[in-house]
Amino acid sequence: MYLKNPDETYIRLDPTLDSTNTSPPISDAYFNEMGDHVTPIHPQEDKIYATNQPDTLFSSLQPEQSGNSPPVTLPDKMIEQLSDGLVQLTLHHDTSKLGTDHVTPWRTYGSFVRWLPEPSLPPYYTASIDMPSRPIQEHLISVFFNECYYILPVLSRSMFYDQLNVKGPLITPLLLNSIYAHASKHVNNPAFRSDPQLPATQGDLFYNRARRLVDDFMDVPRISTVVALLYMSLYENDHLSANGTYMRSSRSWMYSGMAIRMCLELGLHTSNYSSQMSQCDIELRKRVLWTCFIVDKMESCTMERPWMLKSKDISLEYPTPLPEDSVQERLALDGFNQLCRLMKLMEKVIHMFTYEIKKSTLWTIEQENRILHYLDGISQWREGLPNELQWTTPAHDQVLNQYIPAVPSSAIVANLHLVCYDLELSLIMCCRYQDEHLHRDRRRTLANTITHIVSLTVQHPRLMYTFTISTFSGIFAALTHAVDFDNPHMDVSEGAKIQFRKSLEDVRQNVKKVRKRDLRDFARLVDLALHPHLSVQNGYASAFSAISDLCHKENGPDRGMTPSPIRLFNSHDILDGYHSESPERNGMGQFSFHTNPSSPSGSVSAAVQAAATAIGAVGPPVANSGSTVKPIEPGDYTFELISVADEWARSLIY
């Protein structure tokens, strides 16, 4: 290696093999004189060895050097083939191995990809591998399997502890820190926070350590690294950013993408495994592969980005329980497998709208028939659920309520049905050629059910997977309820307003914990919609000021929009007794919606305006019309909503 001097000469830095060279080594004084031009390199000082760390639960042995490693790329395979041919040619004058039949690469595409045993840990680390005391680590591991395992049931408890007892290659500092980060969320210990004064950073101490360790595990693909990246992606969804806000970060998307890439690098999508592999090794790889598949589809659906792992590329069956798995682990795995089946159906839906009808300008009956086919598939999927995973909303019939639990038995059941209803409602909203009455009833029932499940996840935190899923579902339900605001049937329109309010209440509980866009103005708008009769005028003015600033910032003064006034909630019509009961068990309340009959959106104007209110599209307040000028009170404000074109309104309904 050479160092360039300011006078355009070069100095050799690495030692030379020439024994006659007696030049003295470069001293640190030279680097001091150079200042910022050169930084001395001391490689050994940056290396951290596990043998120097106390209370490590992972191996500190140096990896064994293997001379014969199987091919992992096409060039590797060709080098192996050429080497074999040269051996045969040299020893036996046999050129058959070099024939054209063995050169064509496409005929055996991917056949050399094989499952390999988990490699040893890195020889050293460049980031800290400090760990808490052994009792604390053991406690966090126990908390993880008791409280967090069901979210991504990748690791079997018995398999993990077996590896832990022998310090097997599955136990790495990266995986341990990602596990400790999730477990710390359920342990109130300021020592586990990145900011001891901020409870929201609970677990960030371990998560930040895992982030710094990622680079040490990128050179060699490992099963444990895939699992750690999946856990880190999940953690990032509810992670407080460095500036103290829940602004969206791309890390979750990136970590999940890295996990899927490494999964493919390991060849887990194939079934090319050795007969010498144990059942635990095979099942672990199945679970890792299908977890990547689920995460890939969920990310693709919510972010509207292309997916990476296609179901047709997977040649593995679904995971099966291990003999040592507990009843809870078996239930979690059953739910996991059912979610895999649902994600296969979701993949077909995404493919249809992404590639097949993306350029279509008209909605055809053939396209709707395919939607109906997918809806039938969802119904069949739901009917095929095992009894332990069945659940429906409580009925009005007291006899039926004796057999239907008011609350799902676990987060697995709650979120499995929540994702299913979200998918079903999204397909229902696409239909345009169905019987209008039946279509509206089904759409309304699905939206009410989603609102009910979201409410349960808010009331019972143990049922919540992530704040992102519950919040997305609540917003989707609110927008759907808004469509029925102008329904000619009073019971339907008033019921929709009650459900809309309930959805807003639940969304408000979660919205500050969702790492998407900056939702502070949206949160204040929801507060204003729910409580327009704020007693403190300054608080009202503060909330309105933020909303007004948001509108002027997004719309600008020269947009030329035609305002359409609407009063969302009259202060005399608020349901003071409407709190957190199930939607089916609440009385009807009154909301006052004053719409502008000249609105360009016609009959759907109120629905579109209320939906726009839910996502923050409001304008400045105006006083109620009248010839008498009087002081404006908070209860007299009427919000001017930005009018929306008819085409956008139709897209909202459908």
XYZ file of C-alpha atoms in Angstrom:
654
model
C 0.000 0.000 0.000
C 1.275 3.480 -0.837
C 0.625 6.881 0.675
C 0.516 9.953 -1.534
C 2.500 12.941 -0.262
C 1.568 16.568 -0.935
C 4.570 16.798 -3.290
C 3.078 14.041 -5.491
C 5.581 11.397 -4.316
C 4.589 8.076 -2.762
C 5.763 6.322 0.382
C 5.411 2.585 0.807
C 3.570 1.791 4.026
C 3.453 -2.013 4.080
C 6.580 -4.008 4.944
C 8.753 -5.218 2.039
C 10.146 -8.663 1.532
C 13.509 -7.253 0.440
C 15.932 -8.022 3.284
C 18.378 -5.427 2.030
C 15.938 -2.618 2.677
C 17.076 -0.910 5.840
C 14.732 2.052 5.703
C 13.367 2.842 9.149
C 9.620 2.453 9.709
C 7.410 5.514 9.562
C 6.909 6.940 13.028
C 3.685 8.289 14.486
C 5.305 11.721 14.511
C 5.033 11.769 10.733
C 1.296 11.178 10.933
C 0.982 13.921 13.530
C 2.692 16.344 11.166
C 0.372 15.356 8.334
C -2.657 16.170 10.517
C -5.927 15.449 8.720
C -4.207 14.213 5.545
C -3.457 10.772 6.951
C -4.886 8.672 9.749
C -2.618 5.934 11.093
C -4.040 2.437 10.754
C -3.860 0.118 13.748
C -6.011 -2.846 12.722
C -5.530 -4.832 15.874
C -6.906 -2.101 18.124
C -10.355 -2.207 16.432
C -10.801 -5.941 16.824
C -12.857 -7.216 19.739
C -12.503 -10.879 20.640
C -15.176 -12.825 22.469
C -12.546 -14.466 24.685
C -12.011 -11.105 26.361
C -15.680 -10.634 27.277
C -17.291 -11.880 30.505
C -20.730 -13.515 30.691
C -20.895 -14.383 27.015
C -23.539 -16.929 26.083
C -22.092 -17.419 22.602
C -19.026 -19.278 21.421
C -15.582 -17.669 21.531
C -13.790 -20.423 19.573
C -11.956 -19.475 16.416
C -13.595 -20.775 13.223
C -12.007 -23.745 11.555
C -10.564 -23.122 8.102
C -12.076 -25.458 5.534
C -10.181 -26.108 2.348
C -13.074 -27.610 0.356
C -16.217 -25.501 0.329
C -19.151 -26.274 -1.973
C -19.854 -23.885 -4.865
C -22.236 -21.066 -4.117
C -22.209 -19.231 -7.470
C -22.141 -20.171 -11.149
C -18.433 -19.223 -11.550
C -17.647 -21.455 -8.560
C -19.525 -24.303 -10.204
C -17.691 -23.797 -13.514
C -14.306 -23.701 -11.780
C -15.151 -26.955 -10.035
C -16.277 -28.486 -13.324
C -13.139 -27.350 -15.159
C -10.905 -28.627 -12.363
C -12.580 -32.019 -12.488
C -12.197 -32.112 -16.268
C -8.507 -31.214 -16.089
C -7.888 -33.998 -13.565
C -9.565 -36.544 -15.833
C -7.723 -35.226 -18.856
C -4.325 -35.355 -17.126
C -4.658 -38.758 -15.511
C -6.837 -40.675 -17.949
C -6.818 -38.605 -21.131
C -10.584 -38.479 -20.758
C -12.280 -35.402 -22.265
C -15.854 -36.423 -21.490
C -16.033 -34.051 -18.522
C -15.253 -31.159 -20.844
C -17.968 -32.007 -23.377
C -20.656 -29.575 -24.447
C -23.364 -31.426 -22.533
C -21.703 -30.421 -19.278
C -21.014 -26.809 -20.189
C -24.550 -25.517 -20.780
C -25.391 -23.621 -17.561
C -29.153 -23.108 -17.991
C -30.124 -26.776 -18.012
C -29.047 -27.174 -14.388
C -29.937 -23.681 -13.191
C -29.776 -23.520 -9.395
C -29.110 -27.230 -8.957
C -25.833 -26.602 -7.100
C -27.609 -24.568 -4.372
C -27.525 -26.661 -1.214
C -28.400 -26.183 2.411
C -25.252 -25.912 4.479
C -24.595 -26.283 8.197
C -24.520 -23.073 10.209
C -20.987 -21.626 9.991
C -18.915 -20.635 12.981
C -19.093 -17.172 14.471
C -16.821 -14.372 13.210
C -13.246 -14.544 14.548
C -13.602 -11.029 15.941
C -15.997 -8.091 16.026
C -15.654 -4.404 15.211
C -18.550 -3.310 17.440
C -19.141 -3.761 21.127
C -20.279 -7.191 22.292
C -20.831 -6.124 25.902
C -23.618 -8.046 27.556
C -25.438 -7.727 30.871
C -24.812 -10.245 33.616
C -25.714 -13.843 32.906
C -28.809 -13.859 35.197
C -30.193 -10.798 33.415
C -29.617 -12.383 30.019
C -31.352 -15.574 31.077
C -34.288 -13.550 32.405
C -34.616 -11.600 29.142
C -34.558 -14.818 27.116
C -37.337 -16.228 29.293
C -39.394 -13.044 28.868
C -38.903 -13.175 25.111
C -40.290 -16.694 24.745
C -43.172 -15.929 27.115
C -44.208 -12.556 25.673
C -42.761 -12.065 22.179
C -42.349 -15.484 20.601
C -45.820 -15.602 19.021
C -45.167 -12.535 16.805
C -42.645 -14.355 14.609
C -42.536 -17.996 15.758
C -39.208 -18.750 14.134
C -37.153 -20.141 16.995
C -38.326 -23.165 18.910
C -37.738 -22.723 22.631
C -36.243 -26.193 23.047
C -34.001 -25.766 20.002
C -32.775 -22.380 21.204
C -31.956 -23.613 24.705
C -30.170 -26.644 23.294
C -27.961 -24.320 21.284
C -27.529 -22.075 24.291
C -26.312 -24.924 26.500
C -23.553 -25.893 24.064
C -22.854 -22.380 22.747
C -23.799 -23.529 19.279
C -23.366 -21.467 16.111
C -27.000 -20.325 16.210
C -26.268 -18.202 19.305
C -24.612 -14.989 18.157
C -24.301 -11.557 19.791
C -26.374 -10.087 16.954
C -29.261 -12.479 17.550
C -29.066 -12.118 21.328
C -29.197 -8.322 21.184
C -32.198 -8.388 18.842
C -33.964 -10.779 21.242
C -33.073 -8.667 24.282
C -34.407 -5.542 22.536
C -37.875 -7.096 22.154
C -37.866 -8.632 25.630
C -36.858 -5.330 27.252
C -40.129 -3.796 26.088
C -41.791 -5.986 28.710
C -39.302 -5.191 31.503
C -39.348 -1.805 33.214
C -35.633 -1.181 33.674
C -34.141 2.262 32.893
C -30.786 0.557 32.311
C -32.200 -0.895 29.074
C -33.084 2.526 27.636
C -31.004 4.659 25.328
C -32.323 7.616 27.350
C -32.969 6.689 31.020
C -35.472 9.542 31.302
C -37.521 8.417 28.303
C -39.531 5.181 28.817
C -40.309 5.036 25.086
C -36.646 4.122 24.444
C -36.938 0.926 26.503
C -34.975 -1.773 24.669
C -33.093 0.660 22.451
C -29.839 -0.085 24.276
C -29.781 -3.604 22.817
C -31.281 -2.584 19.486
C -28.538 -0.006 18.919
C -25.910 -2.622 19.747
C -27.474 -4.975 17.221
C -27.402 -2.242 14.585
C -23.672 -1.735 15.098
C -23.052 -5.480 14.863
C -24.849 -6.011 11.543
C -21.775 -5.351 9.411
C -19.789 -8.087 11.186
C -22.337 -10.651 9.987
C -22.644 -9.626 6.344
C -19.628 -11.459 4.902
C -20.882 -14.962 5.674
C -24.618 -15.821 5.423
C -26.096 -17.408 8.537
C -29.528 -18.580 9.611
C -29.104 -16.668 12.868
C -28.414 -13.443 10.963
C -31.623 -13.812 8.936
C -33.603 -14.269 12.153
C -31.896 -11.287 13.794
C -32.615 -9.043 10.805
C -36.285 -10.061 10.859
C -36.519 -9.208 14.552
C -34.759 -5.896 13.939
C -37.140 -5.056 11.108
C -40.093 -5.738 13.383
C -38.567 -3.691 16.212
C -37.893 -0.747 13.923
C -41.623 -0.310 13.249
C -42.206 0.906 16.828
C -38.760 2.355 17.440
C -38.342 5.948 18.632
C -35.966 7.828 16.353
C -32.870 9.620 17.591
C -34.614 13.014 17.568
C -37.336 11.756 19.907
C -40.102 11.336 17.312
C -41.711 8.415 15.549
C -40.812 9.663 12.081
C -40.709 6.860 9.561
C -37.350 5.270 8.860
C -36.488 3.033 5.928
C -34.525 0.689 8.197
C -37.416 -1.715 8.670
C -37.805 -2.090 4.906
C -34.037 -2.418 4.444
C -33.520 -4.951 7.233
C -36.337 -7.159 5.957
C -34.876 -6.930 2.449
C -31.442 -7.937 3.739
C -33.026 -10.880 5.555
C -34.788 -12.077 2.398
C -31.631 -11.705 0.289
C -29.612 -13.720 2.777
C -32.392 -16.307 2.919
C -32.062 -16.752 -0.850
C -28.273 -16.771 -0.557
C -28.598 -19.718 1.817
C -30.868 -21.493 -0.661
C -33.676 -21.904 1.864
C -36.274 -21.643 -0.909
C -35.054 -24.997 -2.246
C -35.432 -28.437 -0.742
C -31.842 -29.432 -1.446
C -30.840 -30.483 2.020
C -28.674 -33.296 3.252
C -30.218 -36.444 4.693
C -27.816 -36.041 7.598
C -29.579 -32.872 8.767
C -31.631 -33.228 11.922
C -35.352 -32.520 12.083
C -34.635 -29.392 14.141
C -32.280 -28.029 11.482
C -34.806 -28.653 8.716
C -37.733 -27.176 10.622
C -35.708 -24.105 11.587
C -34.961 -23.381 7.942
C -38.586 -23.908 6.964
C -39.739 -21.412 9.575
C -37.141 -18.858 8.568
C -38.058 -19.144 4.893
C -41.815 -18.791 5.427
C -41.327 -15.925 7.876
C -39.427 -14.091 5.152
C -42.312 -14.830 2.796
C -44.884 -13.335 5.187
C -42.815 -10.243 5.930
C -42.165 -9.760 2.225
C -45.878 -9.776 1.384
C -46.891 -7.551 4.272
C -44.215 -4.995 3.417
C -45.140 -5.093 -0.268
C -48.822 -4.562 0.535
C -48.403 -1.665 2.965
C -45.591 0.083 1.069
C -46.817 -0.729 -2.446
C -43.371 -1.876 -3.519
C -42.448 -4.997 -5.537
C -41.961 -8.158 -3.528
C -38.850 -10.316 -3.648
C -39.848 -13.849 -2.677
C -42.421 -15.529 -4.909
C -44.448 -18.497 -3.740
C -43.714 -20.376 -6.975
C -39.991 -20.190 -6.141
C -40.540 -22.044 -2.869
C -40.336 -25.815 -2.931
C -40.729 -26.323 0.823
C -43.772 -27.464 2.732
C -45.121 -25.475 5.653
C -43.381 -25.942 9.019
C -44.511 -28.722 11.336
C -44.335 -28.826 15.140
C -41.359 -30.398 16.836
C -41.968 -33.122 19.416
C -40.654 -30.817 22.150
C -42.937 -27.884 21.259
C -45.445 -26.810 23.906
C -49.175 -26.362 23.340
C -48.718 -22.591 22.997
C -45.939 -23.066 20.462
C -48.081 -25.447 18.430
C -50.946 -22.954 18.416
C -48.584 -20.185 17.317
C -47.265 -22.399 14.527
C -50.798 -23.275 13.382
C -51.621 -19.584 13.147
C -48.346 -18.971 11.368
C -49.119 -21.605 8.727
C -52.604 -20.185 8.178
C -51.080 -16.742 7.721
C -48.750 -18.225 5.100
C -51.773 -19.516 3.188
C -53.457 -16.130 3.429
C -50.306 -14.403 2.174
C -50.296 -16.697 -0.866
C -53.749 -15.396 -1.698
C -52.622 -11.835 -1.055
C -49.732 -12.379 -3.461
C -52.222 -13.188 -6.222
C -54.167 -10.028 -5.452
C -51.042 -7.860 -5.506
C -49.931 -9.478 -8.761
C -53.292 -8.788 -10.364
C -53.322 -5.090 -9.522
C -49.602 -4.590 -10.113
C -49.060 -6.323 -13.437
C -52.357 -7.321 -15.000
C -54.729 -4.356 -14.713
C -52.349 -1.543 -13.874
C -52.647 -0.065 -17.374
C -56.338 -0.795 -17.722
C -58.538 2.301 -17.800
C -61.872 0.502 -17.438
C -63.035 -1.921 -14.787
C -64.394 -4.979 -16.580
C -66.702 -7.762 -15.509
C -63.863 -10.251 -16.009
C -61.755 -8.380 -13.489
C -64.606 -8.306 -11.022
C -65.143 -12.047 -11.461
C -61.548 -12.577 -10.401
C -62.165 -10.442 -7.325
C -65.175 -12.599 -6.504
C -62.981 -15.661 -6.957
C -60.504 -14.268 -4.432
C -63.347 -13.478 -2.032
C -64.499 -17.087 -2.299
C -60.938 -18.145 -1.533
C -60.968 -16.030 1.626
C -64.258 -17.586 2.716
C -62.871 -21.070 2.163
C -59.706 -20.149 4.043
C -61.731 -18.905 7.001
C -63.943 -21.978 7.044
C -60.872 -24.214 7.005
C -59.332 -22.697 10.118
C -58.898 -25.142 13.010
C -61.229 -24.636 15.959
C -58.478 -23.054 18.059
C -58.148 -20.233 15.519
C -61.845 -19.640 14.852
C -63.397 -16.414 16.142
C -66.138 -13.989 15.232
C -67.557 -10.835 16.747
C -70.082 -11.279 19.554
C -73.695 -11.529 18.459
C -76.769 -9.786 19.831
C -78.237 -13.188 20.670
C -77.417 -13.928 24.319
C -77.518 -17.667 23.648
C -74.856 -17.392 20.956
C -72.737 -15.166 23.165
C -72.315 -18.074 25.560
C -70.312 -19.910 22.902
C -68.469 -16.993 21.288
C -65.741 -15.418 23.420
C -65.968 -11.636 23.564
C -62.183 -11.358 23.327
C -59.944 -13.514 21.111
C -57.909 -16.044 23.040
C -54.561 -14.718 21.824
C -52.854 -12.158 19.618
C -52.446 -14.899 17.024
C -56.210 -15.264 16.626
C -56.938 -11.520 16.758
C -54.390 -10.451 14.172
C -54.989 -13.409 11.889
C -58.610 -12.329 11.535
C -57.715 -8.635 11.405
C -55.432 -9.137 8.400
C -58.051 -11.353 6.759
C -60.838 -8.783 7.175
C -58.568 -6.003 5.893
C -57.891 -8.001 2.740
C -61.539 -8.936 2.289
C -62.738 -5.344 2.711
C -60.143 -4.053 0.256
C -61.506 -6.479 -2.360
C -65.134 -5.645 -1.585
C -64.378 -1.967 -2.176
C -63.295 -2.849 -5.719
C -66.619 -4.381 -6.744
C -68.901 -2.283 -8.938
C -71.299 -4.715 -10.587
C -72.789 -6.401 -7.511
C -76.182 -5.911 -5.937
C -75.910 -2.517 -4.270
C -77.795 -3.467 -1.117
C -75.854 -6.678 -0.487
C -72.608 -4.954 -1.394
C -73.163 -2.162 1.118
C -74.231 -4.570 3.855
C -71.153 -6.704 3.443
C -68.860 -3.686 3.313
C -70.498 -2.237 6.429
C -70.236 -5.495 8.352
C -66.552 -5.877 7.523
C -65.767 -2.296 8.538
C -67.628 -2.737 11.837
C -65.744 -5.952 12.523
C -62.375 -4.328 11.832
C -63.277 -1.443 14.142
C -64.216 -3.926 16.840
C -60.984 -5.914 16.583
C -58.859 -2.754 16.548
C -60.701 -1.589 19.650
C -59.894 -4.895 21.343
C -56.193 -4.534 20.538
C -56.247 -1.082 22.119
C -58.107 -2.257 25.213
C -56.005 -5.417 25.552
C -52.371 -4.678 24.561
C -51.545 -8.381 24.702
C -53.577 -8.796 21.508
C -51.589 -6.271 19.494
C -48.864 -7.383 17.087
C -47.636 -3.938 16.132
C -49.101 -0.451 16.357
C -48.708 -0.147 12.596
C -51.126 -2.987 11.784
C -53.786 -1.799 14.233
C -53.505 1.835 13.165
C -53.662 1.020 9.463
C -56.751 -1.129 10.039
C -58.419 1.603 12.112
C -57.829 4.251 9.442
C -59.091 1.920 6.711
C -62.264 1.247 8.711
C -62.803 4.982 9.364
C -62.604 5.801 5.670
C -65.096 3.016 4.942
C -67.545 4.227 7.606
C -67.416 7.708 6.079
C -68.943 6.389 2.848
C -72.264 5.798 4.665
C -72.577 9.258 6.201
C -75.156 10.320 3.585
C -77.051 7.026 3.528
C -80.804 7.735 3.231
C -81.537 5.270 6.047
C -81.127 7.092 9.338
C -80.050 4.029 11.308
C -77.297 3.272 8.801
C -75.944 6.820 8.609
C -76.005 7.320 12.374
C -74.410 3.931 12.949
C -71.658 4.816 10.496
C -70.956 8.025 12.416
C -70.698 6.124 15.686
C -68.314 3.603 14.170
C -66.334 6.414 12.545
C -65.907 8.128 15.900
C -64.857 4.897 17.559
C -62.272 4.260 14.856
C -60.883 7.770 15.365
C -60.617 7.186 19.109
C -58.660 3.977 18.602
C -56.431 5.485 15.924
C -55.717 8.398 18.236
C -54.448 5.979 20.875
C -51.914 4.463 18.480
C -51.040 7.199 16.050
C -48.127 8.659 17.995
C -46.472 5.256 18.144
C -46.523 4.615 14.415
C -43.355 5.324 12.474
C -44.745 6.616 9.234
C -45.014 10.260 8.317
C -45.153 13.139 10.796
C -48.614 12.594 12.248
C -48.633 15.314 14.880
C -50.958 17.568 12.879
C -53.154 14.602 12.052
C -53.335 13.713 15.754
C -54.386 17.258 16.660
C -57.014 17.186 13.941
C -58.451 13.973 15.358
C -58.535 15.588 18.805
C -60.393 18.536 17.367
C -62.880 16.306 15.569
C -63.539 14.268 18.693
C -63.692 17.235 21.071
C -64.870 20.370 19.233
C -66.232 21.872 22.484
C -62.844 22.256 24.144
C -63.285 24.380 27.239
C -59.912 26.043 26.964
C -60.007 28.402 24.007
C -56.217 28.594 23.839
C -56.006 24.858 23.431
C -58.566 25.022 20.646
C -56.745 27.853 18.954
C -53.468 25.968 19.200
C -54.942 22.865 17.609
C -56.656 24.856 14.885
C -53.512 26.850 14.190
C -51.557 23.670 13.490
C -54.298 22.384 11.194
C -54.519 25.679 9.353
C -50.760 25.767 8.871
C -50.855 22.219 7.551
C -53.545 23.058 5.014
C -51.821 26.164 3.741
C -48.542 24.266 3.529
C -49.985 21.340 1.581
C -52.447 23.199 -0.634
C -50.805 26.575 -1.088
C -52.631 29.873 -1.548
C -53.085 29.537 -5.302
C -54.673 26.127 -5.667
C -58.079 27.598 -6.542
C -60.025 24.962 -4.626
C -63.740 25.521 -4.046
C -64.509 25.121 -0.353
C -67.428 22.998 0.754
C -68.442 23.509 4.386
C -69.224 20.631 6.692
C -69.756 20.482 10.436
C -68.305 17.208 11.611
C -69.413 17.043 15.233
C -71.829 19.420 16.878
C -70.935 20.093 20.490
C -74.440 19.124 21.620
C -74.321 15.799 19.813
C -71.182 14.229 21.283
C -71.729 10.769 22.722
C -70.498 11.284 26.256
C -71.330 7.735 27.190
C -69.640 6.162 24.182
C -66.298 4.864 25.433
C -64.792 1.491 24.679
C -67.631 -0.991 24.462
C -68.049 -3.250 21.464
C -69.698 -1.471 18.518
C -72.637 -3.871 18.486
C -73.578 -3.006 22.060
C -73.749 0.802 21.894
C -76.785 2.973 21.543
C -77.302 5.329 18.666
C -76.068 8.891 19.022
C -76.673 11.968 16.958
C -74.108 13.741 14.809
C -74.861 16.846 12.778
C -73.404 16.926 9.263
C -74.193 20.087 7.309
C -73.224 19.605 3.680
C -73.181 22.034 0.841
C -75.803 20.963 -1.727
C -73.793 22.594 -4.478
C -70.750 20.465 -3.825
C -69.398 18.980 -7.074
C -69.193 15.537 -5.573
C -72.917 15.026 -5.484
C -74.321 12.335 -3.230
C -70.926 11.205 -1.985
C -69.821 14.687 -0.957
C -70.348 14.141 2.755
C -68.554 10.812 2.699
C -65.597 12.210 0.815
C -65.402 15.283 3.025
C -65.510 13.282 6.224
C -62.871 10.937 4.858
C -60.780 13.957 3.926
C -61.191 15.208 7.469
C -59.811 11.902 8.721
C -56.618 12.311 6.728
C -56.153 16.007 7.378
C -57.564 17.778 4.316
C -59.279 20.713 6.024
C -59.331 24.386 5.418
C -59.653 27.427 7.661
C -62.804 27.810 9.799
C -65.625 30.140 8.888
C -68.476 31.413 11.003
C -71.981 30.078 10.598
C -73.925 32.011 7.995
C -76.257 34.690 9.231
C -76.992 38.376 8.938
C -76.221 39.161 12.556
C -72.590 39.587 13.416
C -71.686 38.046 16.757
C -68.488 36.935 18.487
C -67.255 33.605 17.175
C -67.205 30.888 19.820
C -65.427 27.507 19.474
C -68.756 25.735 19.132
C -69.695 27.951 16.175
C -66.814 27.000 13.928
C -67.611 25.260 10.675
C -64.747 23.636 8.801
C -64.313 24.280 5.138
C -63.143 21.118 3.489
C -61.304 21.187 0.217
C -63.626 19.952 -2.495
C -62.568 16.751 -4.215
C -63.096 15.791 -7.840
C -65.748 13.236 -8.686
C -63.219 10.732 -9.994
C -61.325 10.714 -6.719
C -64.592 10.289 -4.842
C -65.483 7.254 -6.919
C -62.044 5.772 -6.332
C -62.599 6.138 -2.588
C -65.897 4.301 -2.717
C -64.657 1.534 -4.972
